[in-house]
Amino acid sequence: MNKIGVGCASITELEKKYVMDALESERLSQGSYVAKFEKEFARLHNQKYGIMCSSGTAALHVALEILKEVENWNSNTEVLVPAVTFIATSNACIQAGLKPVFVDVDEKTYNINPAEIEKHINENTRAIIPVHTFGQPCEMDEIMEIAKKYNLKVIEDCAEAHFAKYKNQPVGSFGSLAASSTYVAHTITTGIGGIIITNDRTYMEIARSLIAHGRDCTCEKCIASDPRMVCPKRMNTEMDRRFLFVRLGYSYRIGEIEGALGLAQLERVGEIMSKRKENARYLTEALKKYSDVLQLPEFNDYIDHTFMMYPIVVRKNSTFTRDELTRFLEKNNIETRPMLPLLNQPVYKRIFGNIEDDYPVAKWINRSGFYIGCHHGLGKDELNKIKDVFDSFFKR
Ligand SMILES: Cc1ncc(COP(=O)(O)O)c(C=O)c1O
């Protein structure tokens, strides 16, 4: 059996059909597939606008740059981010010229702990980025209440939680803006890619400009480069509007092949989500006999967890280390990844110093947490193999 990876591409005839159609249209830059994906992804998250871009990091960066422009944030502006997340969340703050301030996470959900937020708020704090890790929504009621009390903007990082719901409301629909990644191994994948969603028309227009070098033209669907169409707006400005640049922008656009892949995946979203949840349930059932030493996913019934990954933390009282277990799993062809260690990264130690001791839960997770896959490409054989390998580790 091949290695059991943490993610899968799962390309069906539908993805192939749409990609072939995109290729045959001879339009590789963004066109109708990107537009349809944006619209549908936004709609499924109860948002009006979607702006597809080149990565989840680009989506976060653009979301921050939008608020920086609209809210007049300066270089003293602080943004609260969880102390456990993929490094892109806090990197995007630094790249936007803002200061990420870390908040410890909850020891059960691994998400930002609302009870830890207020102590990090000062006169420079302007925003919170809740990250819905591994498919599990953050405690949004409490986060939104704090945001309201201190007049903070909320940007949701939904890279790992497409279509997850908190009290029946999709993640990505709580804050001013949300950013997602569609990189491989994410629930909906386009190979590489990202998407910003929002209900705010001004934010949407600035996002479209920022991803295209700061361009003045910001239509939801651009017809200007389509040889079959004539754009009525192009020549109405002092120079061709497509080549009028009004802000410092980036080259963060994406193309039709990714749009075609994304649209096909969205049409299969029900099947993808239910398989992931079923696989996660199977793993929990198979591993619960080890729950005195392994912390398995546990969540309230108002949480709709979409299981981008299956997170596990080795409990404090166990007689083995995380690394002993993950080495054993890897040796037996089960891919593992550490649970998003951040504050102990060499680059962050250089920038922020040794601050890990101030974040005891993150510090524990950095040493004891890992995840395995529970993706929709896994069938009963692979799941049984995972169960057997855990069993043989505990029988050693
Ligand atoms: C929580 C989180 N935010 C942001 C990103 C960045 O996405 P990308 O790799 O598409 O830039 C990731 C990617 O894995 C992620 O997990």
Coordinates of C-alpha atoms and ligand atoms in Angstrom, one line a residue:
M1 CA 0.0 0.0 0.0
N2 CA 1.3 3.5 -0.8
K3 CA 2.0 6.0 1.9
I4 CA -1.2 7.3 3.5
G5 CA -0.8 11.0 3.0
V6 CA -2.4 13.9 4.9
G7 CA -4.2 15.2 1.8
C8 CA -5.3 14.1 -1.7
A9 CA -6.1 15.7 -5.0
S10 CA -9.0 13.4 -6.0
I11 CA -9.4 14.4 -9.6
T12 CA -12.6 13.0 -11.2
E13 CA -13.9 13.2 -14.8
L14 CA -15.6 16.5 -13.8
E15 CA -12.3 18.3 -13.0
K16 CA -10.8 16.9 -16.2
K17 CA -13.8 18.0 -18.3
Y18 CA -13.8 21.6 -16.9
V19 CA -10.0 21.8 -17.3
M20 CA -10.1 20.6 -20.9
D21 CA -12.9 23.1 -21.6
A22 CA -10.8 25.9 -20.1
L23 CA -7.8 24.8 -22.2
E24 CA -9.9 24.6 -25.4
S25 CA -11.3 28.1 -24.7
E26 CA -7.6 29.3 -25.1
R27 CA -8.2 31.7 -22.3
L28 CA -5.7 31.0 -19.5
S29 CA -6.0 34.2 -17.5
Q30 CA -9.0 34.7 -15.3
G31 CA -12.3 34.3 -17.1
S32 CA -15.6 32.6 -16.6
Y33 CA -14.4 29.6 -14.6
V34 CA -12.7 31.9 -12.1
A35 CA -15.8 34.1 -11.9
K36 CA -18.1 31.1 -11.4
F37 CA -15.9 29.7 -8.7
E38 CA -15.7 33.0 -6.9
K39 CA -19.5 33.5 -7.0
E40 CA -20.3 30.0 -5.8
F41 CA -17.6 29.8 -3.1
A42 CA -18.9 33.2 -1.7
R43 CA -22.5 32.1 -2.0
L44 CA -21.9 28.9 -0.1
H45 CA -20.3 30.9 2.7
N46 CA -23.3 33.4 2.7
Q47 CA -21.1 36.2 1.3
K48 CA -21.7 38.4 -1.7
Y49 CA -18.3 38.6 -3.2
G50 CA -15.4 36.2 -3.8
I51 CA -12.0 37.3 -5.2
M52 CA -9.8 34.4 -6.3
C53 CA -6.1 35.0 -6.0
S54 CA -2.8 33.1 -6.1
S55 CA -2.6 31.7 -2.6
G56 CA -4.1 31.8 0.9
T57 CA -1.2 34.0 2.0
A58 CA -2.0 36.5 -0.8
A59 CA -5.6 36.4 0.3
L60 CA -4.6 37.2 3.9
H61 CA -2.2 39.9 2.8
V62 CA -4.8 41.6 0.6
A63 CA -7.4 41.5 3.3
L64 CA -5.0 43.2 5.7
E65 CA -4.0 45.8 3.0
I66 CA -7.7 46.6 2.4
L67 CA -8.3 47.4 6.0
K68 CA -5.0 49.3 6.3
E69 CA -6.1 51.5 3.4
V70 CA -9.8 52.0 4.5
E71 CA -9.1 52.3 8.2
N72 CA -5.9 54.3 7.9
W73 CA -3.8 51.8 9.9
N74 CA -0.2 52.7 10.5
S75 CA 3.0 50.7 11.3
N76 CA 2.1 50.7 15.0
T77 CA -1.1 48.8 14.3
E78 CA -1.3 45.5 16.1
V79 CA -3.2 42.5 14.9
L80 CA -4.1 39.6 17.3
V81 CA -3.3 36.1 15.9
P82 CA -3.3 32.7 17.5
A83 CA -0.1 31.3 18.9
V84 CA -0.8 28.1 16.9
T85 CA -1.4 28.6 13.2
F86 CA 0.4 28.0 9.9
I87 CA 3.1 30.7 9.7
A88 CA 1.4 32.4 6.8
T89 CA -1.2 34.0 9.1
S90 CA 1.3 36.1 11.0
N91 CA 3.7 36.4 8.1
A92 CA 0.9 38.2 6.2
C93 CA 0.6 40.8 9.0
I94 CA 4.4 41.4 8.9
Q95 CA 4.3 41.7 5.1
A96 CA 1.5 44.2 5.4
G97 CA 3.7 46.3 7.7
L98 CA 1.6 45.5 10.8
K99 CA 2.5 43.8 14.1
P100 CA 1.2 40.4 14.9
V101 CA 0.5 39.9 18.6
F102 CA 0.1 36.3 19.6
V103 CA -2.7 35.0 21.8
D104 CA -2.5 31.5 23.4
V105 CA -4.9 28.9 22.2
D106 CA -7.5 26.6 23.8
E107 CA -6.1 23.3 24.8
K108 CA -9.0 21.3 23.4
T109 CA -9.8 23.1 20.2
Y110 CA -6.3 24.4 19.4
N111 CA -8.0 27.6 18.2
I112 CA -7.5 31.1 19.7
N113 CA -8.7 31.2 23.3
P114 CA -11.3 34.0 23.7
A115 CA -10.4 34.1 27.4
E116 CA -6.8 35.1 26.5
I117 CA -7.6 37.8 24.0
E118 CA -8.4 40.9 26.2
K119 CA -5.1 40.9 28.0
H120 CA -3.3 41.5 24.7
I121 CA -5.5 44.5 23.6
N122 CA -4.0 48.0 23.9
E123 CA -4.5 51.4 22.1
N124 CA -2.8 50.1 19.0
T125 CA -4.9 46.9 18.6
R126 CA -7.1 47.1 15.5
A127 CA -8.0 43.6 14.5
I128 CA -8.2 39.9 15.3
I129 CA -7.6 37.0 12.9
P130 CA -9.3 33.9 14.2
V131 CA -7.9 30.8 12.4
H132 CA -10.3 27.9 12.2
T133 CA -7.7 25.2 12.4
F134 CA -8.0 21.7 10.9
G135 CA -11.7 22.3 10.0
Q136 CA -12.9 23.3 13.5
P137 CA -14.6 26.7 13.9
C138 CA -13.4 29.1 16.6
E139 CA -15.7 30.2 19.4
M140 CA -17.1 33.0 17.2
D141 CA -19.8 34.4 19.6
E142 CA -17.1 35.3 22.2
I143 CA -14.7 36.6 19.6
M144 CA -17.3 38.8 18.0
E145 CA -18.4 40.2 21.3
I146 CA -14.8 41.2 22.2
A147 CA -14.3 42.7 18.7
K148 CA -17.5 44.8 19.2
K149 CA -16.5 45.9 22.7
Y150 CA -13.0 47.2 21.5
N151 CA -14.1 48.2 18.0
L152 CA -11.8 45.6 16.3
K153 CA -12.0 44.3 12.8
V154 CA -12.2 40.6 12.3
I155 CA -10.5 38.8 9.4
E156 CA -11.2 35.1 9.5
D157 CA -8.5 32.7 8.3
C158 CA -10.6 29.9 6.8
A159 CA -7.8 28.2 4.9
E160 CA -8.3 25.0 6.8
A161 CA -12.1 25.1 7.3
H162 CA -14.0 25.5 4.0
F163 CA -17.7 25.1 4.7
A164 CA -17.4 24.5 8.5
K165 CA -20.2 26.0 10.5
Y166 CA -20.5 27.6 13.9
K167 CA -24.1 27.4 15.3
N168 CA -25.3 26.8 11.7
Q169 CA -23.5 29.9 10.3
P170 CA -20.6 29.3 7.9
V171 CA -17.2 30.4 8.9
G172 CA -16.0 33.2 6.8
S173 CA -19.3 35.1 7.3
F174 CA -18.6 36.5 10.8
G175 CA -15.9 39.1 10.1
S176 CA -15.4 41.9 7.6
L177 CA -13.4 39.7 5.3
A178 CA -12.2 36.1 5.2
A179 CA -9.2 34.5 3.5
S180 CA -8.9 30.9 2.3
S181 CA -6.3 28.7 0.7
T182 CA -7.0 26.2 -2.0
Y183 CA -3.5 24.8 -1.9
V184 CA -3.2 21.0 -2.2
A185 CA -4.3 19.1 0.8
H186 CA -6.9 21.7 1.6
T187 CA -10.5 20.5 1.5
I188 CA -11.3 22.2 -1.8
T189 CA -8.1 22.3 -3.8
T190 CA -7.1 24.0 -7.0
G191 CA -3.4 23.0 -6.8
I192 CA -2.4 26.4 -5.8
G193 CA -4.8 29.3 -5.0
G194 CA -6.7 31.3 -2.5
I195 CA -9.9 33.3 -2.2
I196 CA -11.0 36.4 -0.3
I197 CA -14.7 36.6 0.6
T198 CA -16.7 39.6 1.9
N199 CA -20.1 41.3 1.8
D200 CA -18.6 44.7 1.3
R201 CA -18.5 46.1 -2.2
T202 CA -15.7 48.6 -1.5
Y203 CA -13.5 45.8 0.0
M204 CA -14.2 43.7 -3.1
E205 CA -13.2 46.5 -5.5
I206 CA -9.9 47.2 -3.6
A207 CA -9.2 43.5 -3.5
R208 CA -9.6 43.3 -7.3
S209 CA -7.2 46.2 -7.7
L210 CA -4.6 44.9 -5.2
I211 CA -4.3 41.5 -6.8
A212 CA -3.7 43.1 -10.2
H213 CA -0.9 45.6 -9.5
G214 CA -3.1 48.3 -8.1
R215 CA -5.2 48.6 -11.3
D216 CA -8.0 51.1 -11.4
C217 CA -10.5 48.7 -13.1
T218 CA -12.2 46.4 -10.6
C219 CA -15.1 44.8 -12.3
E220 CA -16.3 41.5 -10.9
K221 CA -15.9 39.9 -14.3
C222 CA -13.3 41.5 -16.6
I223 CA -14.2 41.4 -20.3
A224 CA -11.4 43.7 -21.4
S225 CA -9.0 41.0 -22.4
D226 CA -11.6 38.8 -24.0
P227 CA -11.1 39.2 -27.8
R228 CA -14.8 38.6 -28.4
M229 CA -15.9 41.6 -26.2
V230 CA -15.4 45.3 -26.1
C231 CA -15.2 46.9 -22.7
P232 CA -17.4 50.0 -22.5
K233 CA -15.5 51.4 -19.6
R234 CA -11.9 51.1 -20.7
M235 CA -11.4 54.3 -22.7
N236 CA -13.4 56.6 -20.5
T237 CA -10.5 57.7 -18.3
E238 CA -7.5 59.8 -18.9
M239 CA -5.6 56.7 -20.1
D240 CA -6.7 53.2 -20.8
R241 CA -8.2 52.2 -17.5
R242 CA -6.7 48.8 -17.5
F243 CA -3.3 50.4 -17.4
L244 CA -4.1 53.1 -14.8
F245 CA -2.6 52.2 -11.5
V246 CA -4.1 53.9 -8.4
R247 CA -2.4 52.1 -5.5
L248 CA 0.6 50.0 -4.8
G249 CA -0.6 46.5 -5.8
Y250 CA 0.7 43.0 -6.2
S251 CA 0.7 40.3 -8.9
Y252 CA -1.7 37.9 -7.1
R253 CA -4.0 36.8 -9.9
I254 CA -4.9 33.2 -10.7
G255 CA -6.0 31.6 -14.0
E256 CA -8.8 29.6 -15.6
I257 CA -7.3 26.1 -14.9
E258 CA -7.4 26.7 -11.2
G259 CA -10.9 28.2 -11.6
A260 CA -12.0 25.1 -13.5
L261 CA -10.6 22.8 -10.9
G262 CA -12.3 24.8 -8.1
L263 CA -15.7 24.8 -9.8
A264 CA -15.6 21.1 -10.3
Q265 CA -14.6 20.6 -6.6
L266 CA -17.5 22.8 -5.5
E267 CA -20.0 20.7 -7.4
R268 CA -18.7 17.7 -5.4
V269 CA -18.6 19.5 -2.1
G270 CA -21.3 17.5 -0.3
E271 CA -19.6 14.2 -1.2
I272 CA -16.2 15.5 -0.1
M273 CA -17.4 16.8 3.2
S274 CA -19.4 13.8 4.2
K275 CA -16.6 11.4 3.4
R276 CA -14.1 13.4 5.6
K277 CA -16.5 13.5 8.5
E278 CA -17.2 9.8 8.1
N279 CA -13.4 9.0 8.1
A280 CA -12.8 11.2 11.2
R281 CA -15.6 9.4 13.0
Y282 CA -14.0 6.1 12.1
L283 CA -10.6 7.2 13.4
T284 CA -12.1 8.5 16.7
E285 CA -13.9 5.2 17.2
A286 CA -10.7 3.2 16.4
L287 CA -8.5 5.3 18.6
K288 CA -10.7 6.1 21.6
K289 CA -9.3 3.2 23.5
Y290 CA -6.0 5.3 23.7
S291 CA -7.7 8.5 24.8
D292 CA -6.1 8.4 28.2
V293 CA -2.8 9.1 26.5
L294 CA -3.9 10.7 23.2
Q295 CA -6.2 13.7 23.0
L296 CA -8.5 13.1 20.1
P297 CA -10.8 15.7 18.5
E298 CA -13.8 16.6 20.7
F299 CA -16.3 19.4 20.0
N300 CA -19.6 20.8 21.0
D301 CA -22.7 19.9 19.1
Y302 CA -23.1 23.4 17.7
I303 CA -19.8 22.9 15.8
D304 CA -19.8 21.5 12.3
H305 CA -16.2 20.3 12.0
T306 CA -15.1 19.7 8.4
F307 CA -11.9 17.8 9.2
M308 CA -9.3 19.1 6.9
M309 CA -7.0 17.0 9.0
Y310 CA -7.2 14.7 12.0
P311 CA -5.4 16.4 14.9
I312 CA -4.0 14.4 17.9
V313 CA -2.1 15.6 20.9
V314 CA 0.0 13.3 23.2
R315 CA -1.3 13.9 26.7
K316 CA 1.0 15.1 29.4
N317 CA 0.9 11.9 31.4
S318 CA 1.9 9.6 28.6
T319 CA 5.0 7.4 28.7
F320 CA 6.1 8.0 25.1
T321 CA 6.8 11.2 23.2
R322 CA 5.0 12.7 20.2
D323 CA 8.2 12.1 18.2
E324 CA 8.4 8.4 19.1
L325 CA 4.8 7.9 17.9
T326 CA 5.2 10.0 14.7
R327 CA 8.4 8.2 13.8
F328 CA 6.7 4.9 14.2
L329 CA 3.7 6.0 12.0
E330 CA 6.0 7.4 9.3
K331 CA 8.1 4.2 9.4
N332 CA 4.8 2.4 8.7
N333 CA 3.9 4.6 5.8
I334 CA 1.5 6.9 7.5
E335 CA 2.3 10.6 6.9
T336 CA 2.2 12.9 9.9
R337 CA 2.8 16.6 10.3
P338 CA 3.6 18.6 13.4
M339 CA 0.6 20.6 14.7
L340 CA 1.5 24.0 13.2
P341 CA 4.4 25.0 15.5
L342 CA 4.9 28.8 15.2
L343 CA 6.6 30.5 18.1
N344 CA 9.5 28.1 18.2
Q345 CA 10.3 28.6 14.5
P346 CA 13.9 29.8 14.0
V347 CA 12.7 32.8 12.0
Y348 CA 10.2 33.9 14.7
K349 CA 12.8 33.4 17.5
R350 CA 14.9 35.9 15.5
I351 CA 12.1 38.4 15.1
F352 CA 10.2 38.0 18.4
G353 CA 12.8 36.4 20.7
N354 CA 12.1 33.4 23.0
I355 CA 8.5 34.1 23.8
E356 CA 7.2 30.6 23.8
D357 CA 7.2 30.3 27.6
D358 CA 4.5 33.0 27.7
Y359 CA 2.2 30.7 25.7
P360 CA 2.0 27.4 27.8
V361 CA -0.7 25.7 25.7
A362 CA 1.0 26.5 22.4
K363 CA 4.3 25.3 23.9
W364 CA 2.7 22.0 24.8
I365 CA 1.1 21.6 21.4
N366 CA 4.4 22.5 19.7
R367 CA 6.0 19.5 21.4
S368 CA 3.1 17.1 21.6
G369 CA 0.7 17.8 18.7
F370 CA 0.6 16.3 15.3
Y371 CA -2.0 15.4 12.6
I372 CA -2.7 12.7 10.2
G373 CA -5.0 12.6 7.2
C374 CA -8.7 11.8 7.1
H375 CA -9.4 13.0 3.6
H376 CA -12.0 11.9 1.1
G377 CA -9.4 9.8 -0.8
L378 CA -9.1 7.4 2.1
G379 CA -11.1 4.2 2.0
K380 CA -11.7 1.4 4.5
D381 CA -8.4 -0.3 3.7
E382 CA -6.3 2.8 4.5
L383 CA -8.3 3.5 7.7
N384 CA -7.9 0.0 8.9
K385 CA -4.2 0.2 8.2
I386 CA -4.0 3.4 10.3
K387 CA -5.9 1.6 13.1
D388 CA -3.5 -1.4 12.9
V389 CA -0.4 0.7 13.0
F390 CA -1.6 2.6 16.1
D391 CA -2.5 -0.8 17.7
S392 CA 1.0 -2.2 17.0
F393 CA 2.6 1.0 18.5
F394 CA 0.7 0.4 21.8
K395 CA 1.5 -3.3 21.8
R396 CA 5.2 -2.8 21.6
Ligands
LIG1 C1 -4.3 28.5 8.5 C2 -3.6 28.8 7.2 N1 -3.5 30.1 6.7 C3 -2.9 30.4 5.6 C4 -2.3 29.4 4.8 C5 -1.6 29.8 3.5 O1 -2.1 29.3 2.4 P1 -1.2 29.2 1.0 O2 -0.2 28.1 1.3 O3 -2.2 28.9 0.0 O4 -0.5 30.5 0.9 C6 -2.4 28.1 5.2 C7 -1.8 27.1 4.3 O5 -1.7 25.9 4.6 C8 -3.0 27.8 6.4 O6 -3.1 26.5 6.8

